[in-house]
PDB file of C-alpha atoms in Angstrom:
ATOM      1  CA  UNK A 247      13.636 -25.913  -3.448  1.00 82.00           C
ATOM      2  CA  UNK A 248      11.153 -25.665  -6.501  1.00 84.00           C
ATOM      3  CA  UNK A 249       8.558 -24.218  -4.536  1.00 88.00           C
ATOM      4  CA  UNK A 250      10.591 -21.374  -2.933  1.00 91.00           C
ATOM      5  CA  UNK A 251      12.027 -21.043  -7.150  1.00 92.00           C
ATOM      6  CA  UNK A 252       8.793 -20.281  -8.222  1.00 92.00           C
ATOM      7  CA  UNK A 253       7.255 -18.400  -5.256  1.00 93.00           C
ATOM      8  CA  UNK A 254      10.093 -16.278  -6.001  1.00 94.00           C
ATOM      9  CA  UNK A 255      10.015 -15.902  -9.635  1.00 94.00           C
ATOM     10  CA  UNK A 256       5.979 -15.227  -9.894  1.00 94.00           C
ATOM     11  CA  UNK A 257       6.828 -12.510  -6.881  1.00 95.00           C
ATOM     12  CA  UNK A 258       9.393 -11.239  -9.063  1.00 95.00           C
ATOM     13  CA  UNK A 259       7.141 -11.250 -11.676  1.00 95.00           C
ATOM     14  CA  UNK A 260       4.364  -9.700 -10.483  1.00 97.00           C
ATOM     15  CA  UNK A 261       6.335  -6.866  -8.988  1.00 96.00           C
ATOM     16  CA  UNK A 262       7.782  -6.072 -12.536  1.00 96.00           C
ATOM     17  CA  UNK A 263       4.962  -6.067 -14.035  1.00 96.00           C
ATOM     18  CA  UNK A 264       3.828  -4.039 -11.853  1.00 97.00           C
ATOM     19  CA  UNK A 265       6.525  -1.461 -12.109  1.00 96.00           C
ATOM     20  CA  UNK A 266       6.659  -1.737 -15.824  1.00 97.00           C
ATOM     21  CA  UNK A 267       3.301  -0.225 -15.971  1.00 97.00           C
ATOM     22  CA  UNK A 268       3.953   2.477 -14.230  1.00 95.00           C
ATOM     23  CA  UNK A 269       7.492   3.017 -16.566  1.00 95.00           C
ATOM     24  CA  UNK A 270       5.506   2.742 -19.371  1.00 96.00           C
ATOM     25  CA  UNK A 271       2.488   5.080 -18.433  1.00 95.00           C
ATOM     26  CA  UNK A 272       4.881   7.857 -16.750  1.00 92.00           C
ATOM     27  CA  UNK A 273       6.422   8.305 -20.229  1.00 93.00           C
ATOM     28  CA  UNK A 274       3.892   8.205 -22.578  1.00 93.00           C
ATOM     29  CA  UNK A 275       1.854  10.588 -20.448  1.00 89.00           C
ATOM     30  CA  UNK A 276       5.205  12.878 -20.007  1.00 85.00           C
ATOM     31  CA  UNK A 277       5.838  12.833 -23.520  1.00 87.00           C
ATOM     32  CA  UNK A 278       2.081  13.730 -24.445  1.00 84.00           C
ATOM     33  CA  UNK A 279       1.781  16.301 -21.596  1.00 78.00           C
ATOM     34  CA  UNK A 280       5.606  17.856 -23.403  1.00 80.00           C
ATOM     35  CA  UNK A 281       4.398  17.543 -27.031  1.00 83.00           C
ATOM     36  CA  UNK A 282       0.831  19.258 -26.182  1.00 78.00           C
ATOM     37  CA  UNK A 283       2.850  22.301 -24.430  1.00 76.00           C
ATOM     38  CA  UNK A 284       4.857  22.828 -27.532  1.00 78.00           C
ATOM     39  CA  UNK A 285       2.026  22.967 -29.940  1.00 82.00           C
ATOM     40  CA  UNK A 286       0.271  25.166 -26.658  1.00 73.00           C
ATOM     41  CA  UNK A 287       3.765  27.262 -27.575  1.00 73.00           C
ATOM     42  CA  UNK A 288       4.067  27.458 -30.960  1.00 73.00           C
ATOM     43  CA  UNK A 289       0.268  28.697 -31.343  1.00 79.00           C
ATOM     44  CA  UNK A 290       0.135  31.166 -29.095  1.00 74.00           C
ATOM     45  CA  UNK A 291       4.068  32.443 -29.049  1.00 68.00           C
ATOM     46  CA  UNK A 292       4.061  31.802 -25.542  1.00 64.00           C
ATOM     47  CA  UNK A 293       7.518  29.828 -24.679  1.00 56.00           C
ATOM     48  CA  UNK A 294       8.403  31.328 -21.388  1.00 52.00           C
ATOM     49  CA  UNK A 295       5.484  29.669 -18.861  1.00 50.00           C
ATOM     50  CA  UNK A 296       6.643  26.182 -17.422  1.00 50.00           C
ATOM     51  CA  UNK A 297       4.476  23.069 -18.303  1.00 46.00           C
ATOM     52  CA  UNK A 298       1.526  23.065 -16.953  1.00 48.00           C
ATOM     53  CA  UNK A 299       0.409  19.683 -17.508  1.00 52.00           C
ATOM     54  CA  UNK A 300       3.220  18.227 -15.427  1.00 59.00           C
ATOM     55  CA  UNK A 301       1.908  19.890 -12.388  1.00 67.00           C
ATOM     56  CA  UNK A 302      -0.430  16.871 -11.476  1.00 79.00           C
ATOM     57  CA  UNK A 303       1.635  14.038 -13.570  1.00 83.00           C
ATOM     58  CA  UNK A 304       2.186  11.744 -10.630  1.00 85.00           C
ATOM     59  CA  UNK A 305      -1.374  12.327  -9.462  1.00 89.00           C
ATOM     60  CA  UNK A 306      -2.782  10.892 -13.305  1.00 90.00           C
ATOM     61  CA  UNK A 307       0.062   8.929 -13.488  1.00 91.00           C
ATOM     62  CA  UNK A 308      -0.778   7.058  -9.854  1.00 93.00           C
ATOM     63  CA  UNK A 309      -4.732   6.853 -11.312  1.00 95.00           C
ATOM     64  CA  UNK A 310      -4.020   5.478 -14.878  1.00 95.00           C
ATOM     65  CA  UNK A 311      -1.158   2.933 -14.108  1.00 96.00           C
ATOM     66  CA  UNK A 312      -3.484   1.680 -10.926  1.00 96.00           C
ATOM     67  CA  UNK A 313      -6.551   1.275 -13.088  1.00 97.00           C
ATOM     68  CA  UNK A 314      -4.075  -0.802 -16.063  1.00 97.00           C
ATOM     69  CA  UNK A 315      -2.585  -2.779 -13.299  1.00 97.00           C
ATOM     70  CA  UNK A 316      -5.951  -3.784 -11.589  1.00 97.00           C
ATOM     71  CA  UNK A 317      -7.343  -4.790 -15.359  1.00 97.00           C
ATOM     72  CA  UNK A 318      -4.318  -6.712 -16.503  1.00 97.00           C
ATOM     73  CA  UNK A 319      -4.550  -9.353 -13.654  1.00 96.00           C
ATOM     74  CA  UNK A 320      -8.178  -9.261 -13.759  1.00 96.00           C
ATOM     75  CA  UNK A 321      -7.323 -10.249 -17.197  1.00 96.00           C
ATOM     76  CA  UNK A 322      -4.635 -12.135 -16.292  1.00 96.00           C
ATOM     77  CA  UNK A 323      -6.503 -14.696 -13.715  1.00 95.00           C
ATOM     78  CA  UNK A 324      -9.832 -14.977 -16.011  1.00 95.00           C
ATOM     79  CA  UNK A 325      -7.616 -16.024 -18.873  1.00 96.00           C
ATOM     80  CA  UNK A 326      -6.295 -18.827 -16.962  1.00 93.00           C
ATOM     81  CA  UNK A 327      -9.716 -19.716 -15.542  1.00 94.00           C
ATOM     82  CA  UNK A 328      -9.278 -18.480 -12.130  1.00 94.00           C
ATOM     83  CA  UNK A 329     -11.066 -15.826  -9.443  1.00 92.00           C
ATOM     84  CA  UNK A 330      -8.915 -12.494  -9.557  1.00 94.00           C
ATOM     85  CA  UNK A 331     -11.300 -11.932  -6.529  1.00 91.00           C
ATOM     86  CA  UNK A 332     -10.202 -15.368  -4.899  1.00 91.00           C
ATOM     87  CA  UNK A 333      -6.388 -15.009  -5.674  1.00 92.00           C
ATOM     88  CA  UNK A 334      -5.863 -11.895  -3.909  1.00 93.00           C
ATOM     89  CA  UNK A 335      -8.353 -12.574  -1.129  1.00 90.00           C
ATOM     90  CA  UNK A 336     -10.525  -9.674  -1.542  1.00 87.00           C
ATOM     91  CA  UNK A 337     -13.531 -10.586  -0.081  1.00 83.00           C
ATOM     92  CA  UNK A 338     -15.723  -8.735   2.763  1.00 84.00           C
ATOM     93  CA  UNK A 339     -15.384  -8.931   6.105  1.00 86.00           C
ATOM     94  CA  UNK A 340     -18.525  -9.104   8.687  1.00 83.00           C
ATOM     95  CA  UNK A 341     -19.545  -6.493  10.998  1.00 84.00           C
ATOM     96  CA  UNK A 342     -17.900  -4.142   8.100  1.00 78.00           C
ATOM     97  CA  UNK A 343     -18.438  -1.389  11.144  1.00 81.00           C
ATOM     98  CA  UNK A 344     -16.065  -3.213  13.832  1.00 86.00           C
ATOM     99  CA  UNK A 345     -13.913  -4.724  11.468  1.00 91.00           C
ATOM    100  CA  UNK A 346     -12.849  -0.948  10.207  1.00 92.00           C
ATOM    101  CA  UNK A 347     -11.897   0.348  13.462  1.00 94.00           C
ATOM    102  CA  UNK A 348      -8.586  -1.838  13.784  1.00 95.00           C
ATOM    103  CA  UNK A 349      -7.274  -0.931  10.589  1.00 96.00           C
ATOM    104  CA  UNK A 350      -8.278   2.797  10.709  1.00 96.00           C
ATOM    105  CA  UNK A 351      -6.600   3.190  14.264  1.00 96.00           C
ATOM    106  CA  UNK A 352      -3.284   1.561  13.684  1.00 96.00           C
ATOM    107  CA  UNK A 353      -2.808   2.857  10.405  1.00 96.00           C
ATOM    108  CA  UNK A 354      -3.228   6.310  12.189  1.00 95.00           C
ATOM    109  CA  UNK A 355      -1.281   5.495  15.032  1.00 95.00           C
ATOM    110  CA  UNK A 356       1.934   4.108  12.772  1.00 94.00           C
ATOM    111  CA  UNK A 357       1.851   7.766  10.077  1.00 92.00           C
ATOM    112  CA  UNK A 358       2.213   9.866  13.702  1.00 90.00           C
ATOM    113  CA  UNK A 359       5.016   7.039  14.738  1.00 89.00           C
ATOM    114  CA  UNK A 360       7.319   7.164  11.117  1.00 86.00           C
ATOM    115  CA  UNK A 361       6.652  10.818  11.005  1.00 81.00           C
ATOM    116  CA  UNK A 362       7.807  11.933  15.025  1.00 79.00           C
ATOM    117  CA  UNK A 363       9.960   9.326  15.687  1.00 77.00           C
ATOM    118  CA  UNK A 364      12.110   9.179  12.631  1.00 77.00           C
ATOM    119  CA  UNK A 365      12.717  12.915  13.072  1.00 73.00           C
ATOM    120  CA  UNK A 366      14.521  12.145  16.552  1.00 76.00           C
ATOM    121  CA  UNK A 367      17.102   9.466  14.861  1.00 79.00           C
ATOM    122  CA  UNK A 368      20.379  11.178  13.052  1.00 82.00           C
ATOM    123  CA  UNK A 369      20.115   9.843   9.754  1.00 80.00           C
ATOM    124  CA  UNK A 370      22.647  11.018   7.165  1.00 82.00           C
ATOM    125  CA  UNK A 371      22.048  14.310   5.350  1.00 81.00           C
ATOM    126  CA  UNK A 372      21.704  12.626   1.827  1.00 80.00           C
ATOM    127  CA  UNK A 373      19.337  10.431   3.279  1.00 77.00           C
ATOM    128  CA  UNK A 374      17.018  13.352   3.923  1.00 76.00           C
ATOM    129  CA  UNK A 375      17.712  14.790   1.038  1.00 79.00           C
ATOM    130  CA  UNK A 376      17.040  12.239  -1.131  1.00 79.00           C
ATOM    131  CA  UNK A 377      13.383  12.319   0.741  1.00 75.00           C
ATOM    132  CA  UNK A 378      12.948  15.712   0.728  1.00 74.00           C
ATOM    133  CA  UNK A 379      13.223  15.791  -3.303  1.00 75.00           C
ATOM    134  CA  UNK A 380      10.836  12.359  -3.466  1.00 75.00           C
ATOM    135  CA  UNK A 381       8.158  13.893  -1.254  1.00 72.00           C
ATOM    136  CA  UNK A 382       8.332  17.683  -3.458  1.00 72.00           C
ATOM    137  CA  UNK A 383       7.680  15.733  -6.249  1.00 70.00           C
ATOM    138  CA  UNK A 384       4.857  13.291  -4.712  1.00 69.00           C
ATOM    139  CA  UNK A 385       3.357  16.037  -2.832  1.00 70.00           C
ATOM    140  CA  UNK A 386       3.011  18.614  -6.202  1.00 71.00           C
ATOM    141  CA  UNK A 387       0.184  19.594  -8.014  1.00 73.00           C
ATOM    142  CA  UNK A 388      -3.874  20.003  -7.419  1.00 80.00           C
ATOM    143  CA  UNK A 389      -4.287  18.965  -3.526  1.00 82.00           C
ATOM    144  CA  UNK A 390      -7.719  17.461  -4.116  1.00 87.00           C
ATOM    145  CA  UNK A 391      -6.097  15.230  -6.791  1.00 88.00           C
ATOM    146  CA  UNK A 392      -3.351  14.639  -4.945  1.00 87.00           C
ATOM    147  CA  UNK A 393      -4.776  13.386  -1.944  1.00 88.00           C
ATOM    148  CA  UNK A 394      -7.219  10.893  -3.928  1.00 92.00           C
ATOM    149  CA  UNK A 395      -4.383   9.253  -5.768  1.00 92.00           C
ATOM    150  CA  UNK A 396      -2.024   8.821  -2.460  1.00 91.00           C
ATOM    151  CA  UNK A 397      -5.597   8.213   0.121  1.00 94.00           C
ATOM    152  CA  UNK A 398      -7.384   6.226  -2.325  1.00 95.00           C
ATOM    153  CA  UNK A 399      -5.534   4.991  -5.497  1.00 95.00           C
ATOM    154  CA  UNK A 400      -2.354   4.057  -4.225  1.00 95.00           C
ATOM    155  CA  UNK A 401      -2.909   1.951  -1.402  1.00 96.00           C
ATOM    156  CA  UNK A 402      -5.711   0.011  -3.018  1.00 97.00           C
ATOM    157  CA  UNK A 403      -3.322  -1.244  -5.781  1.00 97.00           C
ATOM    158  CA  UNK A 404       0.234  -1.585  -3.784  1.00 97.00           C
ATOM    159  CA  UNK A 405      -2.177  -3.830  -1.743  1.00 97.00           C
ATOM    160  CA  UNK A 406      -3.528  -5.755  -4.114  1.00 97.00           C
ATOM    161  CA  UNK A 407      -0.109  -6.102  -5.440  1.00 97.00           C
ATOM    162  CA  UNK A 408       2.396  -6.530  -2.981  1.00 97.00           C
ATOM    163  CA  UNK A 409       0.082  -8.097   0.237  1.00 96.00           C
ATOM    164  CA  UNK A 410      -2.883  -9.931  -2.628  1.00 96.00           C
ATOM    165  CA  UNK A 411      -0.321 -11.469  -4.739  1.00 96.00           C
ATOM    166  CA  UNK A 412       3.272 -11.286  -4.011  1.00 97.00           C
ATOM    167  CA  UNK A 413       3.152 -12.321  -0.463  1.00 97.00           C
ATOM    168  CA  UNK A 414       0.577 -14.864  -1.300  1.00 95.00           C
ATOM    169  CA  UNK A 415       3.181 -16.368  -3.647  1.00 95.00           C
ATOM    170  CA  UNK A 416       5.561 -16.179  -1.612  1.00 96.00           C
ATOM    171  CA  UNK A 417       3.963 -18.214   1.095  1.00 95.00           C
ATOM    172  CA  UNK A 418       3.677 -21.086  -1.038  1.00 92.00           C
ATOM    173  CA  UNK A 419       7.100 -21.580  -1.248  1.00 91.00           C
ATOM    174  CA  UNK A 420       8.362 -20.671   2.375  1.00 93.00           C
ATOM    175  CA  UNK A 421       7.537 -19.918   5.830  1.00 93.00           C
ATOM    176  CA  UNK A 422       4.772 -17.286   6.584  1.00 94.00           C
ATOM    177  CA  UNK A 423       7.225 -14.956   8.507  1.00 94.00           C
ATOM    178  CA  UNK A 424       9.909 -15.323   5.951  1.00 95.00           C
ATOM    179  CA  UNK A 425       7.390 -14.558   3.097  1.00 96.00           C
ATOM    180  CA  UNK A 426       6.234 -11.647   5.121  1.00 96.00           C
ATOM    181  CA  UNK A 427       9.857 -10.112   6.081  1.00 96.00           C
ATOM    182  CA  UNK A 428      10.899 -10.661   2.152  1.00 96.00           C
ATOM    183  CA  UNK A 429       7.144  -8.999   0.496  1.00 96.00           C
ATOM    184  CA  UNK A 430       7.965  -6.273   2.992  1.00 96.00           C
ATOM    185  CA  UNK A 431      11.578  -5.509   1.751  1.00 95.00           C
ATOM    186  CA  UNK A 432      10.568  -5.180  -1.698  1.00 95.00           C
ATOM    187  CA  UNK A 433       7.470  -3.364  -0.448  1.00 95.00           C
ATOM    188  CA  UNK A 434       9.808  -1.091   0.587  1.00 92.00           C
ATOM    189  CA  UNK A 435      12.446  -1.108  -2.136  1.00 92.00           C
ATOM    190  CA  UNK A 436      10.231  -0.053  -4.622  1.00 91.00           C
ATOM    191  CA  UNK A 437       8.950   3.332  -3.086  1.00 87.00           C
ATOM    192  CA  UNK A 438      12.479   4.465  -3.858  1.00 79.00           C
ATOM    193  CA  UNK A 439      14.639   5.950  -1.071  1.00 80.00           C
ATOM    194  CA  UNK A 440      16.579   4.803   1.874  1.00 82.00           C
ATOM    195  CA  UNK A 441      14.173   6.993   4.311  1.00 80.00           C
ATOM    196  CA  UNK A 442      11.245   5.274   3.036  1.00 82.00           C
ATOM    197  CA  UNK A 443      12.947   1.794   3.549  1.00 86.00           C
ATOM    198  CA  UNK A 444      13.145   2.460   6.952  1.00 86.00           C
ATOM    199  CA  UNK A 445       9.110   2.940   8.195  1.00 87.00           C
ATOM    200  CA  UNK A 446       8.048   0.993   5.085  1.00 92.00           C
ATOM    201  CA  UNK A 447       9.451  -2.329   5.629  1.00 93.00           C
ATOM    202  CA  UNK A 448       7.744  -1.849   9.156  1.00 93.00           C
ATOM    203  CA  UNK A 449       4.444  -1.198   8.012  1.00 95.00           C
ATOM    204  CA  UNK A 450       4.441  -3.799   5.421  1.00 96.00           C
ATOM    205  CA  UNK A 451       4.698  -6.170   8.127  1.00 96.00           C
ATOM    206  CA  UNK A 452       1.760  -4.741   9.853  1.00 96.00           C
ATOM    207  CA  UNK A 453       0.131  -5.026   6.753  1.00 97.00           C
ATOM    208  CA  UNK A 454       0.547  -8.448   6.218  1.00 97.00           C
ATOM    209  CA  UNK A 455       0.038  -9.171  10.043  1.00 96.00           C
ATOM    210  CA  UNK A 456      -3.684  -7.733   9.421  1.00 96.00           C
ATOM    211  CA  UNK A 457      -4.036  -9.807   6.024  1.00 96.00           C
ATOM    212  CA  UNK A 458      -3.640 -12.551   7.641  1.00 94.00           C
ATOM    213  CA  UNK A 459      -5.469 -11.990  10.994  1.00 93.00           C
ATOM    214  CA  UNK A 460      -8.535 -10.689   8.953  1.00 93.00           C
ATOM    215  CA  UNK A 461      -8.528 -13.024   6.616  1.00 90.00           C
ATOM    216  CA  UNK A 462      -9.432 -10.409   3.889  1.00 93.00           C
ATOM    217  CA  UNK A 463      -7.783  -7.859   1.692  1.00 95.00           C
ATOM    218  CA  UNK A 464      -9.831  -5.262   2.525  1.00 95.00           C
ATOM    219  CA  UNK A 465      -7.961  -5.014   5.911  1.00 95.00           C
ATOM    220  CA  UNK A 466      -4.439  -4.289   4.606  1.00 97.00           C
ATOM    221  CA  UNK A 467      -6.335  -1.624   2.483  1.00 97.00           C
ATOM    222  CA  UNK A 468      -8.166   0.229   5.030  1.00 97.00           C
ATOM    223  CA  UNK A 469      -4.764   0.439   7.253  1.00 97.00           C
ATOM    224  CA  UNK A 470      -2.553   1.537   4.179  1.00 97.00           C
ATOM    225  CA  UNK A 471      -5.368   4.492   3.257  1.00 97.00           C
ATOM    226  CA  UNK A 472      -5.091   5.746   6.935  1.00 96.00           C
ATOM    227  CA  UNK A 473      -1.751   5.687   7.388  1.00 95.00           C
ATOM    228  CA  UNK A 474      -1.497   8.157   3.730  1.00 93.00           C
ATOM    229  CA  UNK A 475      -4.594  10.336   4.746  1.00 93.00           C
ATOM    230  CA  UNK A 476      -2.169  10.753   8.147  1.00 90.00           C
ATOM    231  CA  UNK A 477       0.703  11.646   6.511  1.00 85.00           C
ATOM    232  CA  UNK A 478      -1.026  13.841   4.335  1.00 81.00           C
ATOM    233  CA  UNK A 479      -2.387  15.774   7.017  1.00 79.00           C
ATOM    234  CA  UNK A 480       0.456  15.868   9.138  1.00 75.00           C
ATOM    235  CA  UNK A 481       2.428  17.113   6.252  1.00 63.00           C
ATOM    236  CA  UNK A 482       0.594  20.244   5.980  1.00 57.00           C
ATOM    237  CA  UNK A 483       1.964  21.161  10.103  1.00 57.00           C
ATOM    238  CA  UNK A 484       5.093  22.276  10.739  1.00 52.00           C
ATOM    239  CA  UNK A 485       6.737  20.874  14.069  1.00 52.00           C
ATOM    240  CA  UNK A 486       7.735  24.472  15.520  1.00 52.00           C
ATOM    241  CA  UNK A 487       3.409  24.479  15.285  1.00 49.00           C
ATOM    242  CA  UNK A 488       2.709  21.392  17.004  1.00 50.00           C
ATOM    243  CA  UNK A 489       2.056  20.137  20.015  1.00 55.00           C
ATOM    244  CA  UNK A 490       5.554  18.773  21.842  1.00 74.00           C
ATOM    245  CA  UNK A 491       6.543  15.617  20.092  1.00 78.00           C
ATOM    246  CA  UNK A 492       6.657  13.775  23.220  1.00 81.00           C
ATOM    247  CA  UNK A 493       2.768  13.763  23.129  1.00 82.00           C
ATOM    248  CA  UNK A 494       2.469  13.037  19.750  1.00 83.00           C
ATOM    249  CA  UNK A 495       4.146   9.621  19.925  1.00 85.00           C
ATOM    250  CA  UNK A 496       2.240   9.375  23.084  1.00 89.00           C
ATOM    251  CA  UNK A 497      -0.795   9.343  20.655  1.00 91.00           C
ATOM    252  CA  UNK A 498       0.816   7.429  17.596  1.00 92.00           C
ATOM    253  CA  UNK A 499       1.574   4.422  20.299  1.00 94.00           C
ATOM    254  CA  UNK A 500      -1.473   4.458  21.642  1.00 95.00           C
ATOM    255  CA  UNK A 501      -3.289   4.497  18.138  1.00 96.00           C
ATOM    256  CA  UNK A 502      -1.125   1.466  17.690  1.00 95.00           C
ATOM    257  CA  UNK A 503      -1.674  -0.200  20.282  1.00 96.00           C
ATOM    258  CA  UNK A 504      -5.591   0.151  20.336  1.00 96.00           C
ATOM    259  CA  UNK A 505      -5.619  -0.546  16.745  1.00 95.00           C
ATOM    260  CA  UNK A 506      -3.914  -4.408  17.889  1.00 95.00           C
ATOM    261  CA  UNK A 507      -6.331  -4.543  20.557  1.00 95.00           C
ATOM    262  CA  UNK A 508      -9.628  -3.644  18.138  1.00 95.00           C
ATOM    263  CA  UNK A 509      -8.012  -6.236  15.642  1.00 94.00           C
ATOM    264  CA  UNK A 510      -8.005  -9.300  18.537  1.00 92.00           C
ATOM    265  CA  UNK A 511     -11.485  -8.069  19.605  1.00 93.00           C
ATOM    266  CA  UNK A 512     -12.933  -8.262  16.310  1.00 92.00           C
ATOM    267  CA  UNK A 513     -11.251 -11.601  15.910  1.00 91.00           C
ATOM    268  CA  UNK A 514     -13.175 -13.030  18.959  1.00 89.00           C
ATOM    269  CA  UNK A 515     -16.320 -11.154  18.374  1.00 87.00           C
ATOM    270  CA  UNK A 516     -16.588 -12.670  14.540  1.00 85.00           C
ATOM    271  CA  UNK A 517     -14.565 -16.195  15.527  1.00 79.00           C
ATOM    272  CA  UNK A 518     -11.450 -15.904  13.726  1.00 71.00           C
ATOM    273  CA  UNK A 519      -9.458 -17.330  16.494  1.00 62.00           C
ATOM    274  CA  UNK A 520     -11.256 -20.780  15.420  1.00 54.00           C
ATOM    275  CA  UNK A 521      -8.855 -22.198  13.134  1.00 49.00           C
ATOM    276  CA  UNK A 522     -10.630 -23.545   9.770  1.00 43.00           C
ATOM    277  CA  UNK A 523     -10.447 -27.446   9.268  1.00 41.00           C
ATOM    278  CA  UNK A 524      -8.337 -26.366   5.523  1.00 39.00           C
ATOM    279  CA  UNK A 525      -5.475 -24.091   6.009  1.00 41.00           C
ATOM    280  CA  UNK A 526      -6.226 -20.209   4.048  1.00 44.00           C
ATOM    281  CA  UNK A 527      -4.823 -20.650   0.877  1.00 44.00           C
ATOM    282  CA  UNK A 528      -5.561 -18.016  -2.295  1.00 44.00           C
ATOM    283  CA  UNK A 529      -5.529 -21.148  -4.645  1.00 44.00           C
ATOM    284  CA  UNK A 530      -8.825 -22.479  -2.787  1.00 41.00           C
ATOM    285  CA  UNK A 531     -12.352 -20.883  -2.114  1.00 41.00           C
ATOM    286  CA  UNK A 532     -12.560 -18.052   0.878  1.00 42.00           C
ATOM    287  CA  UNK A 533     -13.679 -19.477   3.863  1.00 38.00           C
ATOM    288  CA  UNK A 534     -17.366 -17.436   4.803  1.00 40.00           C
ATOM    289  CA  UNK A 535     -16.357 -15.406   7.779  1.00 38.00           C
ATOM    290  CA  UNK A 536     -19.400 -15.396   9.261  1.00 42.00           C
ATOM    291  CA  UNK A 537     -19.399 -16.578  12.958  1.00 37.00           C
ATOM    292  CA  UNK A 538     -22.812 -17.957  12.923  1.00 38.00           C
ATOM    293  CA  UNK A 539     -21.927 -20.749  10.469  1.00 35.00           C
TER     294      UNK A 539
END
């Protein structure tokens, strides 16, 4: 019962921390962005354009609060004497080349399944709604920006976060499925609405299913980056434009499904399927990967 106490509370803990970062950062960057347009007002008698700087807040806002959070437990663990590296896992993978293609194809195949299939299910209006004003507000401002901080800068920290350290934690207090089903939830909770609850809690047990199988945080990252840069581009097609939805999750599934198949090749190819003589634990040193050894 201890265990599971404090796997809990350090998840808990690292998840606010986490958040609280990016309270703190959205506000003193609103507040600057407000009080520089009404000096930007007062000197040039100009009160009737909108503000300008607010365009591309959650792009700087995603960027800033990523960069604090990846410092402060870099901090964090060398304070304490430890391997930020270690704890989260983040360590390469051989064959860099094979060892992409998994990740790249299910991440994808799983943006074309949560953006077709959820269409066909009647979810309440609000629900939608609710969505509709997140993703205005995620998807506004300079595209280039915007697609760096939702390809790049997002997924690398949510990873290191909720897959490097709060599912890690939470595996050394329970079982591994539990620790993934519970990391996913609040992998999902966090990204705000109902709608997004429903394909993220999903996809953050693919994501742990490929830190795991991998062996490496770097896997979990590549899918997550995919699965935005899909989205992204799939957001920019209406569904009147595109091709019948019927062959579009034909594709997503068999993205998927390829992307599981490239992941248990690579395992055999590189010899992941032979267990190590110590369990995988973040609190020891990463086993080498490398099949010749």
């Amino acid at each position: 019962m201890k265990k599971i106490f404090l796997s809990l509370l350090k998840a808990a803990l690292y998840t606010f921390v986490f958040l609280g970062i990016q309270l703190a950062v959205t506000l003193v960057l609103s507040v600057s962005a407000m009080l520089i347009e009404e000096i930007r007002a007062y000197i040039t008698g100009d009160v009737s354009s909108e503000l300008y700087q607010l365009e591309n807040l959650v792009s700087v806002v995603t960027f800033v609060s990523g960069a604090i959070t990846i410092l402060f437990f870099w901090i964090f663990f060398a304070v304490r004497g430890k391997s930020f590296s270690q704890e989260v896992r983040w360590h390469r993978m051989p064959n860099a080349g094979q060892a992409w293609l998994g990740p790249l194809e299910c991440g994808f195949g799983m943006s074309i399944l949560s953006s077709f299939v959820l269409a066909l299910i009647p979810f309440p209006e609000a629900w939608y709604a609710s969505y509709d004003e997140s993703m205005e507000l995620l998807m506004s401002g300079n595209p280039i920006l915007l697609t760096a901080a939702t390809v790049i800068a997002a997924p690398f920290v949510e990873e290191v976060v909720f897959r490097g350290l709060v599912y890690t934690r939470l595996c050394r207090g329970m079982k591994t499925w539990i620790a993934a089903l519970l990391s996913a939830v609040i992998f999902g909770l966090v990204h705000g609405t109902l709608l997004h609850l429903v394909f993220t809690v999903p996809m953050g047990l693919v994501l742990c299913l490929f830190y795991e199988k991998y062996r490496s945080l770097w896997a979990p990252i590549i899918l997550h980056m995919s699965f935005n840069l899909a989205g992204s581009v799939l957001g920019y097609y209406s569904l009147e434009s595109a091709a019948p939805i019927i062959v579009l999750i034909a594709i997503g599934v068999y993205l998927t499904v390829l992307g599981l198949l490239s992941m248990r090749w690579y395992r055999r190819d590189t010899g992941l399927y032979v267990r190590p003589a110590v369990p995988v634990s973040v609190e020891t040193e990463p086993l080498s990967l490398d099949a010749n050894q």
